[in-house]
XYZ file of C-alpha atoms in Angstrom:
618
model
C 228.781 119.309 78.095
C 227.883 117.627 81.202
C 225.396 114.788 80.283
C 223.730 115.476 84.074
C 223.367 119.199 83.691
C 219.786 120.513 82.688
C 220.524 122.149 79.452
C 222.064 118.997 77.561
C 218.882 116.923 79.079
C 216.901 119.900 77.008
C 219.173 119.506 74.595
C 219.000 115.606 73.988
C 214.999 115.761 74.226
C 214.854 118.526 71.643
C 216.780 116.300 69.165
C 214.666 113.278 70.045
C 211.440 115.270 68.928
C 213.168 116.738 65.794
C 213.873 113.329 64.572
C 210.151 112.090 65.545
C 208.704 114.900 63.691
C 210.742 114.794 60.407
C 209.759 111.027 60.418
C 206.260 111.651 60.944
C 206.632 114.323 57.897
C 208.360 111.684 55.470
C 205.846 109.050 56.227
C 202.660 111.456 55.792
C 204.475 112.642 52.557
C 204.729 108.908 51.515
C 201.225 108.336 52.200
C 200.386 111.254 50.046
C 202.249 109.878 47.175
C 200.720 106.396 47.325
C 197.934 107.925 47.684
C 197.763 110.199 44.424
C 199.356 107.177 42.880
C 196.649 105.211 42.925
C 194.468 107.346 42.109
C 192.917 106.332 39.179
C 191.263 108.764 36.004
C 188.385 110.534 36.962
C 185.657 111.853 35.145
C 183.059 114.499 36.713
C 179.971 114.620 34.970
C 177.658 117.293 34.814
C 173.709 116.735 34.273
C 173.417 118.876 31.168
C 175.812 116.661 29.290
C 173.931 113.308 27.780
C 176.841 111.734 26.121
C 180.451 111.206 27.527
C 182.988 109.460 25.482
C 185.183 107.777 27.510
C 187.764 106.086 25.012
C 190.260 108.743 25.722
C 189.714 109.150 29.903
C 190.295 105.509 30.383
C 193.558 103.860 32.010
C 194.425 100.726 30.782
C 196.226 97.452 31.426
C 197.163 94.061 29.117
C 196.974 91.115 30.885
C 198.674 88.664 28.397
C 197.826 85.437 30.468
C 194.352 86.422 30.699
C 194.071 85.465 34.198
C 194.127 87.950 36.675
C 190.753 88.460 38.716
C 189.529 91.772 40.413
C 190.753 91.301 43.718
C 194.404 90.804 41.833
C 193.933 94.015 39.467
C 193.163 96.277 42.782
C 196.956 95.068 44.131
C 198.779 95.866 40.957
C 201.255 98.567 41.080
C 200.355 102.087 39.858
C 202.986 101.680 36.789
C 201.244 98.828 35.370
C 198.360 101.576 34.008
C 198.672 103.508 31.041
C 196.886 105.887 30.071
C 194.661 105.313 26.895
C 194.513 108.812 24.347
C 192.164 107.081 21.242
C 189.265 107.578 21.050
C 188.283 104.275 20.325
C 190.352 101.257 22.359
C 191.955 99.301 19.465
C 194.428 96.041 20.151
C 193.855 94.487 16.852
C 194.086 90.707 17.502
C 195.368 89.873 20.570
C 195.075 86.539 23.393
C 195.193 89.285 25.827
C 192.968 90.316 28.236
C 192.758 94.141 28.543
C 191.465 95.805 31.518
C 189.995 99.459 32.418
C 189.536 101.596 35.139
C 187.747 105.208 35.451
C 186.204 107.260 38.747
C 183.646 108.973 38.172
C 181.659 110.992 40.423
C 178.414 113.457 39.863
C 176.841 116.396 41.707
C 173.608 114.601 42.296
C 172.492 110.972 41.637
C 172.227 109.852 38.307
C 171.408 106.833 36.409
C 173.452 106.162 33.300
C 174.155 103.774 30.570
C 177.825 102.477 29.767
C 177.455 101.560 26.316
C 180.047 99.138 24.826
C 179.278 99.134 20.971
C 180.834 96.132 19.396
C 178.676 92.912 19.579
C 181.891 90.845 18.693
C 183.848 90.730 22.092
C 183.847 87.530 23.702
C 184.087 88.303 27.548
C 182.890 91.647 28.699
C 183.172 91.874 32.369
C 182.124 95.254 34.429
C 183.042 96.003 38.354
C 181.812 98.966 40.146
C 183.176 99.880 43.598
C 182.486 102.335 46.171
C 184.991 103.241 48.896
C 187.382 100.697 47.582
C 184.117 97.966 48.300
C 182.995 95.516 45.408
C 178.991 97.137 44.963
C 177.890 95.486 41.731
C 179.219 93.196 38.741
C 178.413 92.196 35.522
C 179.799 88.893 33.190
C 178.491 89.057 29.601
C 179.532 88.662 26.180
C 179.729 86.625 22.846
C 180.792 83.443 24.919
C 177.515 83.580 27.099
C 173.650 83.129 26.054
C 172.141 86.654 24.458
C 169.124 86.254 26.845
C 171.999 86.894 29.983
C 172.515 90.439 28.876
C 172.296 92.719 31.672
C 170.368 94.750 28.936
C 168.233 93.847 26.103
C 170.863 95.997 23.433
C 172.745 94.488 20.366
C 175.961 95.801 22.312
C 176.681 95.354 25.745
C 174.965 97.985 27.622
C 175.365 98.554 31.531
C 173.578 100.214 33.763
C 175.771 102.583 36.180
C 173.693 104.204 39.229
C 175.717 107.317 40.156
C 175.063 108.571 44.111
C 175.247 112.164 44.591
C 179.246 113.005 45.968
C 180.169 109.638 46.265
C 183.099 108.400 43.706
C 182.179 105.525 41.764
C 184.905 103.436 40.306
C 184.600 101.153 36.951
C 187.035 98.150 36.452
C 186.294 96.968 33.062
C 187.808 93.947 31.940
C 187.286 92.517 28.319
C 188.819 89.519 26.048
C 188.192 88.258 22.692
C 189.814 86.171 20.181
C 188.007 88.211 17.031
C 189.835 91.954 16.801
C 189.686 93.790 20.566
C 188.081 97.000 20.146
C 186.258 98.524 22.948
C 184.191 101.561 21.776
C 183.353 102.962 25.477
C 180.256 105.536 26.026
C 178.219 106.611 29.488
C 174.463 108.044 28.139
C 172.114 109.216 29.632
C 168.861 106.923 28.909
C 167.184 109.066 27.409
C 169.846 110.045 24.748
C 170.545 106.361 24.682
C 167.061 105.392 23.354
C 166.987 108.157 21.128
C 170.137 107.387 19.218
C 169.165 103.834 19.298
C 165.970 104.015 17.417
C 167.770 106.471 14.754
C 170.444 103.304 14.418
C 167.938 100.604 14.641
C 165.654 102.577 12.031
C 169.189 102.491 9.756
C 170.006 98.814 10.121
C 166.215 97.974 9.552
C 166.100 100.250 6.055
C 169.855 98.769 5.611
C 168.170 95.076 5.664
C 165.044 95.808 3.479
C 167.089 96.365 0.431
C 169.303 93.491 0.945
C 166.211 91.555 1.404
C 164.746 93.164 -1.457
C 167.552 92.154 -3.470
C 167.619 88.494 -3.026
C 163.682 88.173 -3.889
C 163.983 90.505 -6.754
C 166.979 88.179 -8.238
C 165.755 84.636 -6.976
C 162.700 85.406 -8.573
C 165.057 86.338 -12.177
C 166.481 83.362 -11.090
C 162.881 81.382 -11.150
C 161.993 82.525 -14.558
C 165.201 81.936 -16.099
C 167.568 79.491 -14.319
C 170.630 80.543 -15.188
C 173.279 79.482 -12.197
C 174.915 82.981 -12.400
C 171.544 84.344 -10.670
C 171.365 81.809 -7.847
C 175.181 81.921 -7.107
C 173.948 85.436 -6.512
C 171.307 85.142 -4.156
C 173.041 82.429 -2.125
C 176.225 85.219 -2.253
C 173.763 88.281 -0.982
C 172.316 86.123 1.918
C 175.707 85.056 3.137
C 176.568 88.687 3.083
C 173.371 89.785 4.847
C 174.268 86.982 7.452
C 177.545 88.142 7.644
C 176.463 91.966 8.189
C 173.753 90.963 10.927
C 176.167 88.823 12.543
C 178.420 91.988 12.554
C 176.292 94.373 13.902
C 174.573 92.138 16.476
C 171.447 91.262 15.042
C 172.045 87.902 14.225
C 172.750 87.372 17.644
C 169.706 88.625 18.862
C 167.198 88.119 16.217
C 168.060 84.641 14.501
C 170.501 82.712 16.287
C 170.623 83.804 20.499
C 170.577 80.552 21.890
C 173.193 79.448 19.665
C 176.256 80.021 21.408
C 178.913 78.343 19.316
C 177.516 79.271 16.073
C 178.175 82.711 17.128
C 181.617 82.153 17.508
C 182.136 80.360 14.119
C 179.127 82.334 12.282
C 181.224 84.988 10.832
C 183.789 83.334 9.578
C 181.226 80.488 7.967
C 179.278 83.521 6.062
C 182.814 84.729 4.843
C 183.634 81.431 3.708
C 180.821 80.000 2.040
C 180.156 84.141 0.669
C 183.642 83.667 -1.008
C 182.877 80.098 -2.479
C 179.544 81.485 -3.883
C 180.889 84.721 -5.576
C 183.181 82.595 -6.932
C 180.895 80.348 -9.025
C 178.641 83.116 -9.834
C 181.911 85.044 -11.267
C 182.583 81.469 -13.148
C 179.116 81.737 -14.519
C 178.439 85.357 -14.991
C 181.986 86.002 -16.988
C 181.999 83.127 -18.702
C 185.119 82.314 -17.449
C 185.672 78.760 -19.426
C 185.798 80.754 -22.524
C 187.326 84.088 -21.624
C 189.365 83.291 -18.747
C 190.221 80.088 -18.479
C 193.257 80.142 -16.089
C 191.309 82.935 -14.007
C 188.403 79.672 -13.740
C 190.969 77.216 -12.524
C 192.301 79.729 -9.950
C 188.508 80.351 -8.497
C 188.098 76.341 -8.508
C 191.549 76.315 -6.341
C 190.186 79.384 -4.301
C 186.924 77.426 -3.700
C 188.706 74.299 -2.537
C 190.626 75.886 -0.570
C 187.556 78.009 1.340
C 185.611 74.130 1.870
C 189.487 73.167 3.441
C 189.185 75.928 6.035
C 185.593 75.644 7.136
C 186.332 71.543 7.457
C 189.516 73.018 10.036
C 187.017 75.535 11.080
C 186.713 73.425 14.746
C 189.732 72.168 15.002
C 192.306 75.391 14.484
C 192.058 78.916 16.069
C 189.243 80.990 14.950
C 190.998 84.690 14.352
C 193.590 82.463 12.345
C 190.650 80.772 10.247
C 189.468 84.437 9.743
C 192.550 85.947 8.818
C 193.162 83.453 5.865
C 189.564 83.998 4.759
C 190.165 87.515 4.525
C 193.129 87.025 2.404
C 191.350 85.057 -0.090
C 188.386 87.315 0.081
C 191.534 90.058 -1.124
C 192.564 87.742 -3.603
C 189.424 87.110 -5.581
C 188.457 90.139 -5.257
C 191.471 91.170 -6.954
C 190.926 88.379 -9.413
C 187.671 89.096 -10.286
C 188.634 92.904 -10.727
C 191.398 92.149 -13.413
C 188.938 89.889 -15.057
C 186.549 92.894 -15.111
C 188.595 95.761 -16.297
C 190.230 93.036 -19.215
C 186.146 92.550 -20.364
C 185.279 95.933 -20.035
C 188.806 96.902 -22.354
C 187.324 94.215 -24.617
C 183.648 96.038 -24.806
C 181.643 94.322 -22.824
C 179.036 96.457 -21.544
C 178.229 94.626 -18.266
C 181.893 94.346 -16.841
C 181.758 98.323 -15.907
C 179.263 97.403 -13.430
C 181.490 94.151 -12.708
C 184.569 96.115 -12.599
C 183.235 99.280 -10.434
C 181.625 96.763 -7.999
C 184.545 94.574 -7.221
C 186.656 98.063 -7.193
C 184.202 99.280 -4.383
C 184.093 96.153 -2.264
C 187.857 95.584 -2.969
C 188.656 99.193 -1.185
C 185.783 98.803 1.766
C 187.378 95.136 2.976
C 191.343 96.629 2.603
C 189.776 99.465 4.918
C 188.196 96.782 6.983
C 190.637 94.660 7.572
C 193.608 97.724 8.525
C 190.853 99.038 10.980
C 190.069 95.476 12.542
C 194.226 94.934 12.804
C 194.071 98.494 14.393
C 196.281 99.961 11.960
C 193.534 102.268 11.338
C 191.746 103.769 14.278
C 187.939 102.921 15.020
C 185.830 105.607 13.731
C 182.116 105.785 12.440
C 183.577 106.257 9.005
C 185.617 103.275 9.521
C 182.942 100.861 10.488
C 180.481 101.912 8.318
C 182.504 101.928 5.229
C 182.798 98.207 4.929
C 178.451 97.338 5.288
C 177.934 100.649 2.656
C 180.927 99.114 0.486
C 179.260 95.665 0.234
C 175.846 96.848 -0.439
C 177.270 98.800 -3.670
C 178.673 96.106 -4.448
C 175.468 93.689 -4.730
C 173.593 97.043 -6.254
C 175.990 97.159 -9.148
C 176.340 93.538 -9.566
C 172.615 93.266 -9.875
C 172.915 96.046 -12.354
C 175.619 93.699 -14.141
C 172.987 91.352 -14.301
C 170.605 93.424 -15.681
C 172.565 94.898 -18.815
C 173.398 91.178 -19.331
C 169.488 90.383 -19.687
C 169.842 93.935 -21.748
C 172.813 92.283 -23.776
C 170.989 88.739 -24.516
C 168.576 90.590 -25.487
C 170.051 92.777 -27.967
C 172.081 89.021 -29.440
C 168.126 87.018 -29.898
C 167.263 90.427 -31.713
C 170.088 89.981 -34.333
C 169.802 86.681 -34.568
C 166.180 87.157 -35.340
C 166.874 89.640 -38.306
C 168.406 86.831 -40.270
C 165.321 84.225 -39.947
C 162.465 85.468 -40.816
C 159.949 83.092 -39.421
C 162.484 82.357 -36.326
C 161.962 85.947 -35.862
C 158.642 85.868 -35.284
C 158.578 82.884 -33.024
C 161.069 84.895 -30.786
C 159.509 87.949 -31.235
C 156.408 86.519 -29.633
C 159.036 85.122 -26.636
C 160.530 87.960 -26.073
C 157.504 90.316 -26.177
C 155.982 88.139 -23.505
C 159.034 88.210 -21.404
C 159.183 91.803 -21.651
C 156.414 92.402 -20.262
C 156.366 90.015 -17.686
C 159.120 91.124 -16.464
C 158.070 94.652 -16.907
C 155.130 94.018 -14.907
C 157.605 92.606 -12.097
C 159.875 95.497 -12.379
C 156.810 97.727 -12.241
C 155.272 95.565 -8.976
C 158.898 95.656 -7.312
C 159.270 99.366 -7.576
C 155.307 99.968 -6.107
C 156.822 97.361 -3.299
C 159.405 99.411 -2.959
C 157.467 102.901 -3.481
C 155.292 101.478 -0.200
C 158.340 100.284 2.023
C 159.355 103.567 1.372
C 156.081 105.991 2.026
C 154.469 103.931 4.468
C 155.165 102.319 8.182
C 155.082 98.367 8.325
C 153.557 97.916 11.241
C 150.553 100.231 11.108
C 150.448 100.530 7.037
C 149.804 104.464 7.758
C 152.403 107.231 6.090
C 155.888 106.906 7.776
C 157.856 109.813 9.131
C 159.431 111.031 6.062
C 156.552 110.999 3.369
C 153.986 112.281 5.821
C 156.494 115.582 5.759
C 155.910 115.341 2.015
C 152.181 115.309 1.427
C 151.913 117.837 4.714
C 154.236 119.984 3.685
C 152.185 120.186 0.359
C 148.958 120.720 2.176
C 150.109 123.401 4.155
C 151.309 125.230 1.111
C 147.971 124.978 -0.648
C 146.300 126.136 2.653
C 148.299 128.941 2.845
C 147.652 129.749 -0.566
C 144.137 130.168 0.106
C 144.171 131.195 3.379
C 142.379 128.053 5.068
C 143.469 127.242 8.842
C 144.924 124.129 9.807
C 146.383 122.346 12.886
C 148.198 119.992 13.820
C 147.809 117.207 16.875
C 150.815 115.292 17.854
C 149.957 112.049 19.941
C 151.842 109.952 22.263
C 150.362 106.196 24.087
C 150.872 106.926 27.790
C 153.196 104.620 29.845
C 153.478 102.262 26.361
C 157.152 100.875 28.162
C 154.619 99.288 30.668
C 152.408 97.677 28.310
C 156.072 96.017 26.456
C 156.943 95.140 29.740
C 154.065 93.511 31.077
C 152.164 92.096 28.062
C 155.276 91.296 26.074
C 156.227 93.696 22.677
C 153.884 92.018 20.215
C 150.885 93.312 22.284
C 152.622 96.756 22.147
C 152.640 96.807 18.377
C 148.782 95.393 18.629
C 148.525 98.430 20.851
C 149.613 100.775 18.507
C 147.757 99.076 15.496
C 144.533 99.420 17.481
C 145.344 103.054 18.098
C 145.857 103.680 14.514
C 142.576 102.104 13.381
C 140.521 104.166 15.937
C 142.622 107.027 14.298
C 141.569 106.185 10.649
C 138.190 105.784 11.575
C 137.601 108.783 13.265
C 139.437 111.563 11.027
C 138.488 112.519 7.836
C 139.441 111.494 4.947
C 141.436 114.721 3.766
C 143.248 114.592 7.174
C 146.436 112.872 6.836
C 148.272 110.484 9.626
C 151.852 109.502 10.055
C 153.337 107.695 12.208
C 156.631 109.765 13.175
C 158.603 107.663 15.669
C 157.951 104.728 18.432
C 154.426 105.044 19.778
C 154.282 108.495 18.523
C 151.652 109.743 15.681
C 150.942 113.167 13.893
C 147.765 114.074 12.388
C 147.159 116.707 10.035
C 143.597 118.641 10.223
C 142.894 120.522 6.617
C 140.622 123.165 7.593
C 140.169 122.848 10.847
C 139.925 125.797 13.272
C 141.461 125.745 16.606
C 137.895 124.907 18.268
C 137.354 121.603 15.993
C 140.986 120.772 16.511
C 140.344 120.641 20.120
C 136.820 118.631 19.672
C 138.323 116.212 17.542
C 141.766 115.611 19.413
C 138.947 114.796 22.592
C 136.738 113.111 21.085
C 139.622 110.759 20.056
C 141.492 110.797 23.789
C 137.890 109.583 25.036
C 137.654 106.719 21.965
C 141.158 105.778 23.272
C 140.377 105.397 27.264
C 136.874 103.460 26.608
C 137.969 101.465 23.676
C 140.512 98.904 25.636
C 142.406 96.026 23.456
C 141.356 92.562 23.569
C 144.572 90.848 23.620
C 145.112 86.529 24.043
C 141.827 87.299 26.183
C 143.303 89.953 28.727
C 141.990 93.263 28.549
C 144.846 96.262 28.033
C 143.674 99.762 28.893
C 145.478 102.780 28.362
C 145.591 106.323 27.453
C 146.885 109.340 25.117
C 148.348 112.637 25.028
C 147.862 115.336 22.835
C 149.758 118.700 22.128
C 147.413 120.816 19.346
C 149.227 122.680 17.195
C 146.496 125.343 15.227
C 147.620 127.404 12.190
C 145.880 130.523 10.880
C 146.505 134.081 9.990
C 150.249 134.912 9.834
C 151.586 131.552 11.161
C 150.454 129.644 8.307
C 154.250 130.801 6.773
C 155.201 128.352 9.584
C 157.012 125.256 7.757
C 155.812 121.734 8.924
C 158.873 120.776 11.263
C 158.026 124.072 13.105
C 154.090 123.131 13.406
C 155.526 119.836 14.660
C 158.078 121.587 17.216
C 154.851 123.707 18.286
C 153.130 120.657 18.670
C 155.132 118.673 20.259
C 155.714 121.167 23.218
C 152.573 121.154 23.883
C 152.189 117.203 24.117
C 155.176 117.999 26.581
C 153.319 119.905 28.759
C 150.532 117.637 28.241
C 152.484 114.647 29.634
C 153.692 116.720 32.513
C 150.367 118.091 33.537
C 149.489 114.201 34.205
C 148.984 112.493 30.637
C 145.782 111.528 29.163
C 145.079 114.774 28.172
C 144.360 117.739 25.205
C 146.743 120.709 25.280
C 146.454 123.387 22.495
C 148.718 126.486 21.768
C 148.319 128.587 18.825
C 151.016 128.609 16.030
C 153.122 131.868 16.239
C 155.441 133.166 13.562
């Protein structure tokens, strides 16, 4: 073709266009690619669901030098991601730094709560962008002061505002050289706080009887000073340090300015824990006379423990709590043999021995496979080693107690062969009987009260006030007497924490429950079921009186401020009235309650400070 004819100049522009446009094509199709690449996992929430786990929506990457920063992580390529299906994040123990990414966007704006459960992480480092932009970071963990927490939480807790349409991108990076788990949830607050207090109300019973324990036996330890019984307590406190420690409250209750002994503290309480249930299974067994060889082993096992907490600063600390964990296995094992070959022999008080080192025994093997990540991190899992311990200090307090039984039973023989010895210890043990009778009998009205009444206020706690009311309402019932209910709530109590500091909230709520015992009657019964919130129960009452007395005690309330380190706190109540007659006295008490509790709703939304009553229906 002729190159200066028309048609091959058509011709050679057509091809020149052609080849722009299928390069233009493969480019745009590149683009695409890279861009859905790099797209990272994303997560839409939607506002009528509170809790979102996010252990299996997460994408993950190791960094094994632990050294990469955020502006280095945004430049890594796609293929360095994985995506994480657990539900739980479990490394075991690792040097490496592990980081995680998720986009999440909402329908409207939203503030949440990332909640990262495990108080043991050492670095905990969150980074939320926008548009690709840096917005907001946060640096916190074991290695920094508690008091630096972006939120006042035993975990690490975050808080993640989420604008309506707009993607929101977490980086989150964490490192620790204890076991790297990274239990990963977005609340809402609200659902937050009220899982929190159900926890926090756990932990707090959880502690009472460990606390209870140690008095109970260092006061058996008091009266008869035997070593097996302080071995004990000083065993049960390392344990209870070792269990706060655990779960954070160490941390934030005891030790929060203490940086480096919270990075040593756990494996100190596992360490001296192991060198005192050694002794006290040297004393309490007897081991000089029936186990000799087992004895020597323990005395190797204790020197051994005192080696490792003298290396304690100069060697790695997950290597330092590895080893301790071994010999925790091994004298536990020990002292389990020893057990069973006592309780073969008939001694009475090595089945409790035996079933409480058989307990604890299973609850640390299941410990330590779910801290190496052999086993995954479940709720199960985690609780099963606190739960496994505390059986096992039960049952060896139990032990010690059919050993008291079994001395016992020895003087009385002994007794039957002298008669005037007899009577001398006759007289001894009578009196000792009875002492500790009357201890036993004060312990378990201690107890009875921890476990009726509310420590703060001293008025029934959740639980037994269901008791007695339930009760009440039955008898009313019975004979046909109306009743209500009123369910009260301190107005904008957060405020008073926040400004005044929390010890003039519980002075708060003390001075609200002493206006309440003053003005109810004294067949009406008060709880208090949660927080600031209170029921009382009116014992024929009609709807009316319910009403007069629920005001009369709103206007106590707003002209009776508190006198507080000299500053005067005001503030207010809300009531929802619950009243019960006719038919809807067949209504159980957690129904009355529901009723109730409605109708403080409404109360706080129809501008607090207020008296709403509904009748009880059926």
């Amino acid at each position: 073709m002729d190159r200066r004819t028309p048609s091959f100049r058509i011709f050679r522009y057509a091809a020149f266009y052609c080849k722009a446009a299928l390069l233009c094509l493969c480019l745009i199709a590149g683009l695409f690619i890279s861009i859905q690449a790099q797209a990272a996992a994303t997560l839409q929430l939607q506002a009528s669901e509170p809790i979102y786990s996010l252990g299996d929506r997460v994408e993950y990457l190791e960094d094994r030098d632990g050294t990469l920063e955020i502006s280095t992580i945004l430049n890594e390529p796609e293929q360095t991601w994985q995506k994480h299906s657990a539900d739980i994040p479990s490394f075991g123990f690792s040097n490496s730094a592990f980081w995680f990414r998720l986009t999440i966007t909402a329908d409207k704006t939203e503030e949440r709560l990332l909640d990262i459960s495990h108080p043991l992480l050492d670095e905990v480092s969150l980074y939320l962008l926008s548009k690709g932009h840096l917005i907001r970071q946060f640096h916190t963990g074991d290695l920094r002061l508690y008091k630096d927490r972006p939120l006042n939480h035993l975990g690490f807790v975050f808080p993640v505002t989420l604008e309506a349409q707009k993607p929101l991108t977490l980086y989150l990076r964490v490192k620790s050289a204890g076991s790297v788990q990274v239990p990963m949830k977005l609340w809402s607050e609200t659902a937050f706080h009220d899982s929190d207090e159900v926890v926090m109300s756990a932990i707090g019973i959880y502690f009472g009887v460990i606390i209870s324990l140690i008095l109970y036996n260092l006061f058996l330890y008091l009266r008869v000073f035997e070593p097996a019984y302080i071995y004990y307590v000083l065993y049960v406190m390392m344990f209870g340090l070792f269990i706060a420690g655990l779960t954070g409250w160490g941390y934030k209750f005891l030790w929060p300015e203490a940086v480096g002994f919270q990075q040593y503290g756990l494996a100190i309480f596992i360490c001296m824990g192991s060198v005192f249930v050694c002794r006290f299974v040297h004393y309490f067994l007897d081991l000089p006379k029936n186990a000799p060889r087992v004895g020597k082993l323990l005395v190797t096992a204790v020197l051994l423990l005192l080696g490792m907490l003298a290396a304690l600063p100069f060697t790695s600390y997950h290597i330092v709590v590895q080893m301790a964990l071994a010999m925790t296995i091994i004298i536990s094992t020990t002292s389990l043999y020893v057990g069973v070959m006592l309780w073969r022999k008939g001694e009475v008080m090595a089945r409790y021995f035996t079933i409480a080192w058989a307990a604890f025994l299973v609850a640390v093997i299941l410990a330590i496979l779910e801290k190496f990540a052999i086993l995954p991190r479940t709720f199960l899992a985690e609780g099963v080693l606190p739960l496994g311990m505390a059986l096992e200090v039960i049952l060896l307090s139990m032990a010690l107690g059919e050993r008291i039984n079994s001395e016992k039973q020895q003087r009385i023989q002994a007794q039957e062969h002298i008669i005037v010895v007899q009577e001398k210890h006759q007289l001894e043990l009578e009196q000792k009987v009875e002492e500790r009778t009357i201890e036993l009998e004060k312990a378990n009205a201690q107890l009875h009260l921890l476990a009726t009444t509310d420590g703060l206020t001293g008025i029934f706690n959740r639980r037994h006030f269901l008791e007695r009311g339930t009760h009440d309402i039955k008898v009313a019932r019975r004979y046909k007497r109306p009743i209500a209910m009123i369910m009260l709530d301190i107005d904008h109590f957060k405020q008073v924490n926040d400004t005044y500091g929390h010890d003039a909230g519980d002075q708060a709520i003390r001075h609200l429950v002493g206006i309440c015992n003053a003005l109810k009657r004294e067949t009406d019964l008060i709880g208090r079921l949660g927080g600031e919130e209170f029921g009382i129960l009116l014992l024929e009452t009609s709807a009316e009186s319910a009403c007069e007395i629920a005001e009369r005690l709103r206007q106590e309330i707003e002209n009776s401020p508190l006198d507080y380190e000299g500053a005067e706190i005001r503030y207010t109540i809300s009531q929802g009235v619950c009243t019960v007659s006719g038919d809807a006295q067949k209504l159980a008490i957690e129904e009355i309650l529901k009723i109730a509790d409605k109708a403080l709703y409404e109360a706080k939304e129809s501008g607090r400070n207020r008296v709403v009553s509904v009748p009880g229906k059926k």
